[in-house]
XYZ file of C-alpha atoms in Angstrom:
711
model
C -15.530 26.100 -8.283
C -12.928 24.527 -10.526
C -11.444 26.645 -13.261
C -13.046 26.212 -16.695
C -10.926 25.213 -19.625
C -12.237 24.658 -23.116
C -15.861 24.075 -22.252
C -15.048 21.331 -19.748
C -13.283 21.021 -16.442
C -11.737 17.802 -15.232
C -9.141 17.793 -12.484
C -6.549 15.366 -13.726
C -7.938 15.405 -17.226
C -8.178 18.904 -18.677
C -8.560 18.100 -22.328
C -8.397 21.155 -24.527
C -7.621 22.408 -27.903
C -8.170 22.948 -31.569
C -5.645 23.990 -34.132
C -3.849 23.020 -37.311
C -2.725 19.428 -36.953
C 0.804 18.561 -37.958
C 2.181 15.146 -37.065
C 5.935 15.166 -36.522
C 7.809 13.187 -39.137
C 9.001 10.494 -36.798
C 8.645 6.774 -36.663
C 5.383 5.857 -34.966
C 5.346 4.400 -31.496
C 4.119 1.082 -32.841
C 6.817 0.911 -35.509
C 9.450 1.659 -32.879
C 8.459 -1.383 -30.890
C 11.277 -3.896 -30.553
C 10.516 -7.197 -28.886
C 14.077 -7.701 -27.689
C 15.105 -4.113 -27.093
C 17.218 -3.475 -23.987
C 15.272 -0.683 -22.322
C 16.274 0.567 -18.886
C 16.923 3.647 -16.849
C 19.506 4.153 -14.130
C 18.716 4.558 -10.459
C 21.868 5.178 -8.389
C 23.864 3.260 -10.994
C 21.490 0.282 -11.036
C 19.672 -0.691 -14.201
C 15.879 -0.679 -13.844
C 14.659 -2.800 -16.800
C 11.552 -1.810 -18.750
C 9.624 -3.424 -21.585
C 7.825 -1.695 -24.411
C 4.238 -2.921 -24.595
C 2.898 -4.217 -27.876
C -0.770 -3.847 -26.936
C -0.971 -0.150 -26.120
C -0.016 3.250 -27.462
C 0.004 6.568 -25.612
C -1.364 9.774 -27.040
C -0.297 13.283 -26.079
C -2.954 15.940 -26.597
C -2.230 19.465 -27.782
C -2.374 22.462 -25.508
C -5.115 24.421 -27.231
C -6.754 27.800 -26.678
C -9.674 28.051 -24.258
C -12.278 28.070 -27.040
C -12.771 25.020 -29.120
C -15.656 23.283 -30.789
C -15.523 19.585 -31.392
C -19.240 19.001 -31.216
C -20.522 18.033 -27.797
C -18.291 19.102 -24.930
C -16.567 15.971 -23.721
C -13.123 14.936 -22.501
C -10.745 14.404 -25.411
C -10.040 10.809 -24.491
C -13.713 10.041 -25.122
C -13.635 12.117 -28.312
C -10.600 10.128 -29.456
C -12.305 6.813 -28.664
C -15.325 7.855 -30.710
C -13.223 9.144 -33.633
C -11.067 6.021 -33.813
C -14.115 3.756 -33.713
C -15.792 5.705 -36.497
C -12.771 6.279 -38.756
C -11.153 2.851 -38.369
C -14.482 1.047 -38.779
C -13.533 -1.620 -36.258
C -15.841 -4.456 -35.326
C -14.539 -4.615 -31.754
C -14.803 -1.625 -29.359
C -11.749 0.595 -28.998
C -10.748 1.337 -25.422
C -9.128 4.699 -24.633
C -8.233 5.374 -20.996
C -7.288 8.848 -19.737
C -3.884 9.255 -18.134
C -3.772 12.532 -16.299
C -4.244 15.888 -17.886
C -2.410 15.613 -21.185
C -2.335 11.939 -22.104
C -4.426 8.909 -22.906
C -3.627 5.251 -23.554
C -5.218 3.379 -26.436
C -5.527 -0.386 -26.341
C -4.178 -1.694 -29.637
C -5.381 -5.091 -30.898
C -2.572 -6.743 -32.856
C -4.602 -7.044 -36.028
C -5.729 -3.389 -35.993
C -2.595 -1.587 -34.854
C -1.753 0.230 -38.086
C -5.354 1.274 -38.721
C -5.654 2.691 -35.193
C -2.325 4.456 -35.496
C -3.406 6.178 -38.689
C -6.712 7.207 -37.185
C -4.963 8.736 -34.152
C -2.655 10.761 -36.396
C -5.606 12.244 -38.239
C -7.109 13.902 -35.190
C -6.455 17.674 -34.955
C -6.219 17.660 -31.146
C -3.457 15.036 -31.001
C 0.120 16.268 -30.521
C 2.015 13.000 -30.900
C 2.126 9.344 -29.983
C 4.437 7.898 -27.374
C 5.630 4.454 -26.330
C 3.941 2.674 -23.426
C 6.394 0.882 -21.142
C 5.970 -1.530 -18.268
C 8.130 -3.220 -15.688
C 9.296 -6.775 -16.180
C 6.487 -9.302 -15.760
C 3.978 -6.486 -15.262
C 1.227 -4.926 -17.323
C 1.421 -1.497 -15.700
C 1.255 1.702 -17.742
C 4.368 3.911 -17.903
C 4.420 6.591 -20.577
C 7.685 8.184 -21.583
C 7.313 11.790 -22.771
C 10.309 13.862 -23.785
C 10.769 15.183 -20.263
C 13.618 14.721 -17.788
C 13.957 16.063 -14.254
C 17.449 17.072 -13.196
C 19.129 19.044 -10.455
C 22.294 21.047 -10.899
C 25.135 21.411 -8.470
C 24.132 24.640 -6.659
C 27.697 25.937 -7.031
C 27.396 26.156 -10.825
C 26.995 29.565 -12.390
C 24.262 30.365 -14.868
C 26.701 30.195 -17.763
C 27.975 26.788 -16.651
C 24.411 25.439 -16.512
C 23.696 26.820 -19.971
C 26.841 25.163 -21.293
C 25.782 21.770 -19.872
C 22.356 22.104 -21.459
C 23.789 23.062 -24.856
C 26.400 20.293 -24.857
C 23.684 17.714 -24.141
C 21.076 19.125 -26.562
C 18.652 20.055 -23.794
C 16.162 22.860 -23.310
C 14.691 23.998 -19.997
C 10.936 23.554 -19.872
C 10.676 25.235 -16.464
C 12.191 25.481 -13.020
C 10.432 23.446 -10.339
C 8.685 25.553 -7.741
C 9.495 25.026 -4.030
C 12.879 23.558 -4.985
C 16.297 25.046 -5.625
C 18.336 24.060 -8.666
C 15.792 21.516 -9.896
C 14.459 21.721 -13.472
C 12.278 20.003 -16.005
C 14.102 19.745 -19.329
C 13.586 18.145 -22.744
C 15.860 16.832 -25.456
C 16.081 18.734 -28.750
C 17.185 15.626 -30.692
C 15.683 12.541 -29.023
C 12.146 11.174 -28.904
C 10.315 8.019 -27.845
C 12.411 5.410 -26.085
C 15.577 7.360 -26.995
C 14.813 9.684 -24.071
C 15.829 6.850 -21.704
C 19.282 6.884 -23.215
C 19.573 10.631 -22.834
C 18.606 10.411 -19.151
C 21.089 7.622 -18.559
C 23.912 9.592 -20.173
C 23.137 12.630 -18.014
C 23.910 10.605 -14.883
C 27.609 10.813 -15.809
C 27.687 14.548 -16.530
C 29.732 16.581 -14.067
C 27.632 19.323 -12.471
C 24.379 17.354 -12.524
C 23.608 15.974 -9.050
C 20.655 13.736 -9.961
C 18.457 12.945 -12.945
C 15.309 10.917 -13.652
C 12.917 10.528 -16.592
C 9.584 12.197 -15.896
C 7.531 9.048 -16.440
C 3.767 9.494 -16.566
C 2.293 6.544 -14.688
C -1.042 5.003 -13.902
C -1.171 3.788 -10.340
C -4.894 3.170 -10.011
C -4.775 -0.584 -9.408
C -1.194 -1.317 -8.456
C 0.635 1.570 -6.890
C -2.087 3.644 -5.298
C -2.841 1.402 -2.308
C -6.026 -0.591 -2.785
C -8.795 0.908 -0.692
C -11.281 -1.936 -0.856
C -11.195 -5.626 -1.547
C -10.737 -6.394 -5.221
C -12.650 -9.267 -6.716
C -10.250 -12.157 -6.241
C -12.803 -14.916 -6.637
C -16.423 -15.028 -7.690
C -17.222 -16.676 -4.375
C -16.068 -13.561 -2.537
C -19.283 -11.814 -3.468
C -21.197 -14.578 -1.718
C -21.401 -15.052 2.028
C -18.276 -16.490 3.634
C -19.667 -19.324 5.774
C -16.515 -19.682 7.866
C -16.847 -16.338 9.627
C -18.901 -15.556 12.774
C -22.652 -15.080 12.361
C -22.345 -11.454 13.425
C -19.920 -10.720 10.614
C -22.029 -12.698 8.177
C -24.978 -10.478 8.992
C -22.836 -7.357 8.558
C -21.739 -8.619 5.164
C -25.415 -8.664 4.115
C -26.709 -5.446 5.643
C -25.768 -1.801 5.611
C -25.879 0.040 8.910
C -27.654 3.261 9.773
C -25.433 6.235 10.506
C -24.688 6.371 14.213
C -21.794 6.522 16.590
C -19.379 4.271 14.747
C -16.460 4.504 17.158
C -16.912 0.890 18.255
C -16.189 -0.304 14.720
C -12.748 1.336 14.849
C -10.955 -1.648 16.319
C -7.614 -0.190 15.272
C -8.088 2.467 17.993
C -9.169 -0.049 20.653
C -9.814 -3.661 19.695
C -11.383 -4.755 23.008
C -15.043 -3.865 22.267
C -15.043 -5.643 18.911
C -13.239 -8.663 20.333
C -15.735 -9.020 23.144
C -18.790 -8.556 20.924
C -17.642 -11.083 18.320
C -17.520 -13.726 21.059
C -21.277 -13.304 21.575
C -24.237 -14.466 19.521
C -25.404 -11.189 17.970
C -28.224 -11.512 15.417
C -28.095 -8.207 13.554
C -26.556 -4.773 13.086
C -28.591 -3.116 15.791
C -27.530 -5.666 18.383
C -23.905 -5.301 17.324
C -24.142 -1.530 17.641
C -25.670 -1.807 21.111
C -22.939 -4.236 22.193
C -20.171 -1.971 20.932
C -21.614 1.032 22.767
C -21.942 -0.767 26.099
C -19.283 -0.095 28.756
C -16.514 -2.648 28.517
C -16.510 -5.446 31.034
C -14.021 -5.068 33.843
C -12.639 -8.549 33.330
C -9.509 -8.578 31.282
C -10.099 -10.039 27.848
C -8.284 -13.290 27.142
C -7.655 -12.086 23.584
C -4.561 -9.872 23.227
C -5.212 -6.364 22.013
C -4.255 -5.811 18.414
C -4.856 -2.062 18.259
C -2.465 0.859 18.772
C -4.033 2.046 22.064
C -5.298 5.372 20.782
C -8.151 5.754 23.286
C -5.689 5.716 26.155
C -3.493 8.214 24.280
C -6.441 10.613 23.990
C -6.699 10.713 27.782
C -3.048 11.762 27.996
C -2.893 14.193 25.072
C -4.614 17.127 23.391
C -5.529 15.021 20.348
C -2.842 16.527 18.103
C -3.915 20.123 18.535
C -1.787 22.572 16.576
C -0.250 19.867 14.367
C -0.551 20.026 10.562
C -0.555 16.787 8.552
C -0.210 17.124 4.789
C -1.962 14.351 2.864
C -0.487 13.867 -0.621
C -3.029 11.723 -2.383
C -6.037 11.549 -4.725
C -9.461 13.198 -4.251
C -9.720 14.752 -0.799
C -13.374 15.601 -0.305
C -12.766 17.935 2.594
C -16.398 19.028 2.845
C -17.191 15.594 4.297
C -18.986 16.308 7.611
C -16.259 14.522 9.566
C -13.416 16.420 7.830
C -14.817 19.947 7.536
C -13.607 20.896 11.020
C -10.163 19.393 10.511
C -8.866 21.660 7.732
C -5.705 23.706 7.838
C -5.911 27.229 6.473
C -2.793 28.189 4.561
C -1.045 31.252 6.019
C 1.816 31.677 3.512
C 2.608 35.127 2.072
C 3.115 33.710 -1.440
C -0.189 31.834 -1.674
C -1.334 30.649 -5.068
C -4.447 32.299 -6.554
C -7.420 31.281 -4.432
C -5.334 29.063 -2.185
C -7.014 28.442 1.157
C -7.083 24.712 1.973
C -4.157 23.141 0.128
C -3.606 22.723 -3.596
C -4.462 20.372 -6.446
C -1.287 19.612 -8.378
C -3.025 17.011 -10.539
C -4.886 19.655 -12.535
C -1.764 21.426 -13.745
C 0.424 20.494 -16.700
C 4.145 19.971 -16.648
C 5.025 23.013 -18.683
C 4.038 25.836 -16.349
C 4.132 26.924 -12.727
C 1.531 24.755 -10.903
C 0.293 27.808 -9.033
C -0.673 29.363 -12.353
C -2.496 26.421 -13.838
C -3.162 24.263 -10.777
C -6.293 24.358 -8.689
C -7.171 25.495 -5.188
C -9.728 22.722 -4.650
C -8.734 19.094 -4.051
C -12.386 17.955 -4.177
C -14.112 16.270 -7.099
C -14.886 18.621 -9.989
C -18.278 18.737 -11.750
C -16.969 16.867 -14.804
C -15.168 14.259 -12.712
C -18.380 13.781 -10.769
C -20.348 13.349 -13.989
C -17.918 10.698 -15.266
C -17.855 8.703 -12.014
C -21.582 9.094 -11.484
C -22.291 7.613 -14.914
C -20.157 4.543 -14.172
C -21.548 4.167 -10.680
C -25.172 4.349 -11.816
C -24.525 1.849 -14.610
C -23.956 -0.781 -11.918
C -27.423 -0.204 -10.498
C -29.463 0.526 -13.616
C -28.080 -1.753 -16.352
C -29.035 -5.380 -16.776
C -26.325 -8.025 -16.636
C -26.144 -8.256 -20.448
C -26.017 -4.475 -20.968
C -23.438 -3.992 -18.205
C -20.917 -6.386 -19.685
C -21.535 -4.849 -23.118
C -20.845 -1.389 -21.705
C -17.537 -2.532 -20.156
C -16.138 -5.045 -22.674
C -12.507 -5.002 -21.560
C -13.383 -5.648 -17.913
C -15.813 -8.361 -19.003
C -13.126 -10.088 -21.063
C -10.676 -9.980 -18.169
C -13.177 -11.520 -15.758
C -14.262 -14.128 -18.295
C -10.673 -15.204 -18.832
C -10.105 -15.494 -15.106
C -13.354 -17.296 -14.391
C -14.243 -19.273 -17.537
C -16.896 -21.316 -15.723
C -18.716 -18.386 -14.140
C -22.226 -17.495 -15.248
C -23.143 -14.172 -16.846
C -24.806 -13.139 -13.557
C -21.666 -13.941 -11.551
C -19.467 -12.045 -14.011
C -21.803 -9.048 -13.964
C -21.910 -9.000 -10.149
C -18.131 -9.132 -10.027
C -18.001 -6.275 -12.493
C -20.467 -4.262 -10.405
C -18.346 -4.784 -7.303
C -15.155 -3.730 -9.077
C -16.628 -0.566 -10.561
C -18.272 0.517 -7.305
C -15.280 -0.127 -5.120
C -12.165 0.459 -7.174
C -13.205 2.644 -10.092
C -15.524 4.957 -8.107
C -15.125 4.466 -4.353
C -11.356 4.106 -4.661
C -11.022 7.503 -6.325
C -11.687 8.979 -2.877
C -8.562 7.349 -1.512
C -7.304 10.713 -0.209
C -10.598 11.227 1.627
C -10.230 7.837 3.260
C -6.621 8.490 4.281
C -7.531 11.922 5.695
C -10.321 10.414 7.804
C -7.976 7.812 9.242
C -5.727 10.633 10.465
C -8.053 13.357 11.669
C -11.773 12.680 11.250
C -13.749 14.732 13.772
C -17.490 13.971 13.832
C -20.143 16.445 14.820
C -22.573 15.677 17.640
C -20.810 12.373 18.294
C -22.190 10.865 15.112
C -19.638 9.346 12.761
C -16.004 8.274 12.970
C -12.985 9.597 14.796
C -9.454 9.742 13.424
C -6.338 8.907 15.392
C -5.606 12.614 15.968
C -8.992 14.328 15.855
C -7.640 17.763 16.806
C -4.895 17.788 14.168
C -5.392 19.695 10.938
C -5.220 18.276 7.427
C -3.430 20.096 4.610
C -4.989 18.558 1.460
C -2.531 18.169 -1.442
C -3.821 16.334 -4.490
C -1.228 14.660 -6.712
C -3.330 11.989 -8.482
C -5.876 12.546 -11.205
C -8.645 10.079 -12.000
C -7.452 6.563 -12.790
C -4.449 7.138 -10.568
C -2.672 9.309 -13.135
C 0.600 10.589 -11.751
C 3.937 12.066 -12.778
C 7.047 12.701 -10.688
C 7.483 16.397 -11.450
C 4.184 17.484 -9.874
C 4.658 15.027 -7.012
C 8.131 16.425 -6.240
C 6.702 19.950 -6.316
C 3.866 18.851 -4.039
C 6.393 17.556 -1.499
C 8.154 20.902 -1.507
C 4.844 22.712 -1.277
C 3.710 20.742 1.798
C 6.951 21.471 3.623
C 6.903 25.122 2.608
C 3.307 25.533 3.798
C 4.156 24.447 7.320
C 3.342 20.743 7.448
C 4.628 18.984 10.568
C 3.996 15.566 9.008
C 3.646 14.449 5.378
C 1.644 11.269 4.777
C 2.446 9.287 1.607
C -0.057 6.454 1.236
C 1.389 5.261 -2.014
C 3.810 2.545 -2.833
C 5.386 0.357 -5.529
C 6.432 3.463 -7.439
C 9.334 3.410 -9.835
C 12.405 4.401 -7.822
C 13.588 7.864 -8.774
C 16.920 9.462 -7.982
C 15.322 12.900 -8.290
C 12.529 11.958 -5.878
C 14.994 10.530 -3.377
C 17.193 13.603 -3.582
C 14.209 15.938 -3.320
C 13.077 14.173 -0.153
C 16.614 14.341 1.248
C 16.785 18.086 0.539
C 13.396 18.687 2.210
C 14.302 16.667 5.290
C 17.577 18.572 5.614
C 15.811 21.915 5.301
C 13.055 20.964 7.791
C 14.688 18.874 10.558
C 11.414 18.542 12.530
C 9.342 17.337 9.571
C 8.332 13.664 9.662
C 7.476 11.869 6.398
C 5.422 8.693 6.858
C 4.853 6.262 3.972
C 3.115 2.938 3.386
C 5.423 -0.040 2.892
C 3.415 -1.360 -0.080
C 0.809 -4.023 -0.745
C 2.656 -6.568 -2.866
C 3.563 -9.058 -0.117
C 7.213 -8.362 -0.836
C 10.121 -8.824 1.558
C 11.202 -5.199 1.247
C 9.533 -1.853 1.599
C 8.442 -0.179 -1.629
C 9.282 3.361 -2.688
C 8.919 6.036 -1.382
C 8.842 4.267 2.016
C 12.260 2.746 1.255
C 14.013 6.109 0.849
C 16.358 7.140 3.669
C 14.683 9.284 6.314
C 11.138 8.150 5.478
C 9.224 6.192 8.146
C 8.071 2.928 6.493
C 4.872 1.414 7.892
C 3.585 -2.118 7.333
C 0.075 -3.419 8.061
C -1.433 -5.877 10.542
C -4.938 -7.317 10.792
C -7.570 -7.820 13.509
C -5.885 -11.014 14.707
C -2.495 -9.307 15.078
C -0.978 -11.088 12.091
C 0.948 -9.413 9.323
C -1.714 -8.540 6.753
C -1.218 -10.954 3.858
C -0.717 -8.122 1.356
C 1.713 -6.057 3.440
C 5.352 -5.629 2.466
C 7.830 -6.483 5.207
C 11.537 -7.135 5.681
C 14.181 -4.737 4.391
C 13.448 -1.098 5.167
C 10.361 -1.702 7.353
C 10.293 0.435 10.512
C 7.037 -0.302 12.344
C 3.560 -1.747 11.803
C 0.017 -0.609 12.549
C -3.460 -1.937 11.721
C -4.153 -1.700 8.007
C -7.199 -3.959 7.995
C -8.145 -7.164 6.250
C -11.600 -7.491 4.705
C -11.371 -11.279 5.040
C -10.381 -11.293 8.737
C -13.081 -11.606 9.952
C -15.028 -10.293 6.960
C -15.832 -6.604 6.553
C -15.477 -5.898 10.264
C -11.767 -6.602 9.860
C -11.392 -3.544 7.655
C -10.513 -0.062 8.859
C -13.630 2.167 8.922
C -13.046 5.630 7.514
C -14.582 8.505 5.579
C -15.670 7.955 1.968
C -16.935 9.963 -0.992
C -19.937 8.198 -2.545
C -22.354 9.880 -0.112
C -22.603 12.855 -2.491
C -26.198 13.240 -3.649
C -25.245 13.302 -7.317
C -24.245 9.642 -7.174
C -27.714 8.648 -5.986
C -29.995 10.768 -8.139
C -32.632 8.426 -9.555
C -31.501 5.479 -7.423
C -33.476 4.363 -4.343
C -31.580 4.133 -1.089
C -29.987 0.659 -0.957
C -31.469 -1.825 1.474
C -28.657 -4.381 1.154
C -24.905 -4.239 0.862
C -23.549 -3.110 -2.518
C -19.837 -2.819 -1.652
C -17.570 -2.398 1.384
C -19.587 0.593 2.554
C -20.499 1.015 6.210
C -23.662 3.082 5.791
C -26.167 2.840 2.959
C -24.620 5.501 0.717
C -20.927 5.185 1.523
C -20.300 8.185 3.722
C -18.097 5.660 5.507
C -16.205 2.683 4.058
C -14.287 -0.304 5.317
C -10.864 -0.280 3.731
C -7.642 -2.241 3.837
C -4.033 -1.640 2.863
C -0.779 -0.206 4.097
C -2.367 3.027 2.863
C -4.247 3.022 6.157
C -1.572 1.749 8.491
C 0.605 4.691 7.394
C -1.964 7.419 8.224
C -2.666 5.691 11.544
C 1.005 6.226 12.364
C 0.865 9.780 10.992
C -1.941 10.321 13.469
C 0.166 8.906 16.316
C 3.051 11.204 15.377
C 0.551 14.086 15.434
C -0.475 13.082 18.977
C 3.192 13.065 19.947
C 3.913 16.429 18.361
C 0.840 17.874 20.043
C 2.529 17.226 23.402
C 5.800 18.727 22.191
C 4.395 22.232 22.092
C 7.773 23.944 21.912
C 8.893 21.599 19.111
C 11.999 20.607 21.030
C 12.073 17.127 19.539
C 13.475 16.852 16.037
C 12.483 14.173 13.574
C 15.133 11.682 14.643
C 14.202 11.933 18.308
C 10.498 11.568 17.606
C 10.940 8.518 15.408
C 13.315 6.983 17.954
C 10.587 7.348 20.613
C 7.972 5.902 18.266
C 10.114 2.861 17.528
C 11.348 2.303 21.082
C 7.785 2.346 22.489
C 6.535 -0.070 19.811
C 6.516 -3.758 20.748
C 5.484 -7.220 19.606
C 2.788 -7.372 22.261
C -0.519 -8.337 20.634
C 1.218 -9.530 17.471
C 1.416 -13.151 16.356
C 2.808 -14.889 13.352
C 0.304 -16.485 10.998
C 0.526 -20.131 9.993
C 1.462 -19.028 6.464
C 4.380 -16.938 7.710
C 5.513 -19.710 10.070
C 5.682 -22.041 7.057
C 7.914 -19.506 5.307
C 10.108 -18.367 8.188
C 9.936 -21.033 10.871
C 8.960 -20.804 14.515
C 8.580 -17.352 16.071
C 11.801 -15.693 17.201
C 12.999 -12.144 17.690
C 14.649 -12.265 14.281
C 11.456 -13.459 12.569
C 9.368 -10.885 14.419
C 11.670 -8.091 13.352
C 11.625 -9.291 9.750
C 7.811 -9.316 9.628
C 6.981 -6.383 11.913
C 10.059 -4.121 12.024
C 10.334 -2.632 15.509
C 6.800 -3.779 16.297
C 3.247 -2.513 16.689
C 3.027 1.192 17.413
C 1.757 2.081 20.902
C 0.227 5.562 20.794
C -0.194 5.892 24.553
C 3.354 4.831 25.385
C 4.744 7.149 22.703
C 2.723 10.130 23.932
C 3.714 9.584 27.541
C 7.385 9.307 26.551
C 7.138 12.661 24.764
C 5.473 14.242 27.777
C 8.250 13.029 30.083
C 10.825 14.494 27.724
C 8.914 17.786 27.545
C 8.767 17.964 31.351
C-alpha cells in the first residue's frame, strides 16, 4: 500500500499542501523570457545550448502539511488547471501537465500569458513559477529549479567545504545517499535562468570535482524509449497490405493467452521465419505452427536472433544473478514476474523495503528512504488517472474524445489536415492506449524482457528466466525525472548487490555529475556491468547514459537483421541485439514482453475486446509487442546474466565479461538495409562496425566462453 499524503497518493505526483500564500517578489518566468538570450550549461567544458520556451511556464507546488482541504481530493495539477480556467475566464481550455512530484507545466497561449500568470500566483498551494527550457530545435520540457548537484574533492575538510559554499552563496539542501561527497545545493542569491550561470561558474572553483544543474525533465515521448509504435501516419491504423497474410491477420486479431514462446523471435528466429513462409489463415494456425517441432532442414533465411535457446541448454538460466532495472512502473505482481523478484538483504534497509525502491515518489529535499516508497507498482491514484484516460478511448464518441483531449486533437489536425474526424479520433485512441497508458509500464516491459518466468508454461520467457530483478523506479507518470534521484538510484542498486544495472533510457541531457557518479560506482564495484540503450533518434552516436565511459551501449536490430531504423549507431556503440520493429513485418516484428494493462481496474465496465485495440498480444494487454533500443539493452542484460550465472565464483570482472561478450558477437545474420547502403555505400567491415558496433550478441557463444574460462 502506498503511503498516504494529503488525502491522495500518487507516485511521481504527490501533490500536497495548504498554507499562507506569499509570492516571492521576483520577475515572473514569462517576463524573464528573452528571445535571443544565450542560455547554456557546461558539460566537461562544452557549452550545451538551451532555449527558453515562450509557450509554457513551470509551477512549483508548496510542501504542505498532511491535512489540507481544497474541496474534492485531486492532484494539484488538476486543481490548478481548474482554478486557472475559472479565474482567468478563458474561452480555450487550459492544459496543465504534471511533472513529477513537485512540479507542473502550464501551456501558455501568447494572448493569455499575463492573465494565466496572475491566476497561478493567486493560488495558495503554488510556491513559485520557473522557466521552461528546451534543447535547440526541440520542444522538450526542461524545468530549472534552484538546485545544483555538486561533488567535493574528498580531501577537503568540513571547514573548507563550508568556505566554498559561503564564497559562492550556496546552501546545502542535503547530502546524496549512497554517494560520498555528493550534495544537492541551492543558490541564496540567484533564481530562474540565473541558476545556469551559477552552475557554470562552479565548474571553475577549486575543490569542486563536478557540478550539474538538477534539471527536472519530462522524458515521456522522447527520452524514455518508445515502447509501442507511435502514430506516424493515419494509414498506420489501417491494414498494411504489403505484409504477409499471416501478419495481416495478426494485426486484426488478438490472441488467446497460451504458450507464447514461439512469438519471441529474438530468442530463436527460426520458428517464426519458417511459419511466415507458409499460408497461415489465422492466429490459431500460427500458434500451432510455432509450437510444432522445427524441421530438420536448415532454413535458407539467416538467423537474426541472439541464440538464447541454445544458451539455456548450456547454462543455469542466470541463477543467482541480480539485475537492477532503473525505469518507470515495474508491476512486479505480473504472473510472469512474481517469481523473478530479488529480496533485499541489506542491513540498512529503508522502511518497508523488500523488493527494491521507488525513488520517483520522493522529493529532492529529503533522504529518499524517508519519503520514498517501497513499492514500484502503480498506486491507487495513478491507476485511477490512467484508467480514466484508457476508458475514455473505449467509451467516448469521436466528437467527445477530441473535445476531452484538445491539445492532442490540435496536434493531430495540424499534422493531418485532410484526415476525417473518425481518423483523427482513432489516431488519438491509439496514442492514448499505447503511449499514455501502456507506455507507463515501460519498466514492466523491460523487466519481462530480462527475466520473465511463466507459470505452467503459459506466457513469455525472458532471456535469463532464473535471474532475479531488483525493481528501482526513477520515473513518475509522464516520464517525469530529475538527475538527483536517478543518481541516488544508481548508488542504491549497486549498494543493494546488483550484478547488472539496466538503463533503458536515452537522449538524456549529458551531466558531468551523472558521468562522475557512474565512474565512482564502477570503480567501487569492479564486477558490476551497466547496460544502456543507445537511443532511438537514428543518430550516428550513442545517446547518454550509454555514451558514458564504462557503460555498455546497445543498439537495435529488426527481424530481417537490419539496423532498426530508429536505432542510434556509430560513435560509442558497442554491440547490437533485437529491439523489434512493428513495421517489419507488422506486429510480429516487435519484441513480445510483459505489460500492465491486464489489471482488472482498466477493464471495469468494458467488455473484453474482440479485435485489436493497440500493440497488445492478448486481449487485455498482459503481453505487448514493443520496439526500441529499450528492449535490445535488456536482452543484452539478460545475456550478461546468463554469463554471470556460469561464473559462480565471480572470477571475471566487468572488463573481462564485456570483452567476451564483444568478441563472441559477430555480423552473422546481419545485413545492411537499402536505406543504409544509400547512406554508407556497399557493405564492408568498416560500414558494419559503424552500424552494428562489434556485432550481434551471441548468447550461446558467450556462455560457452565463460564456462571454458571457469573450467
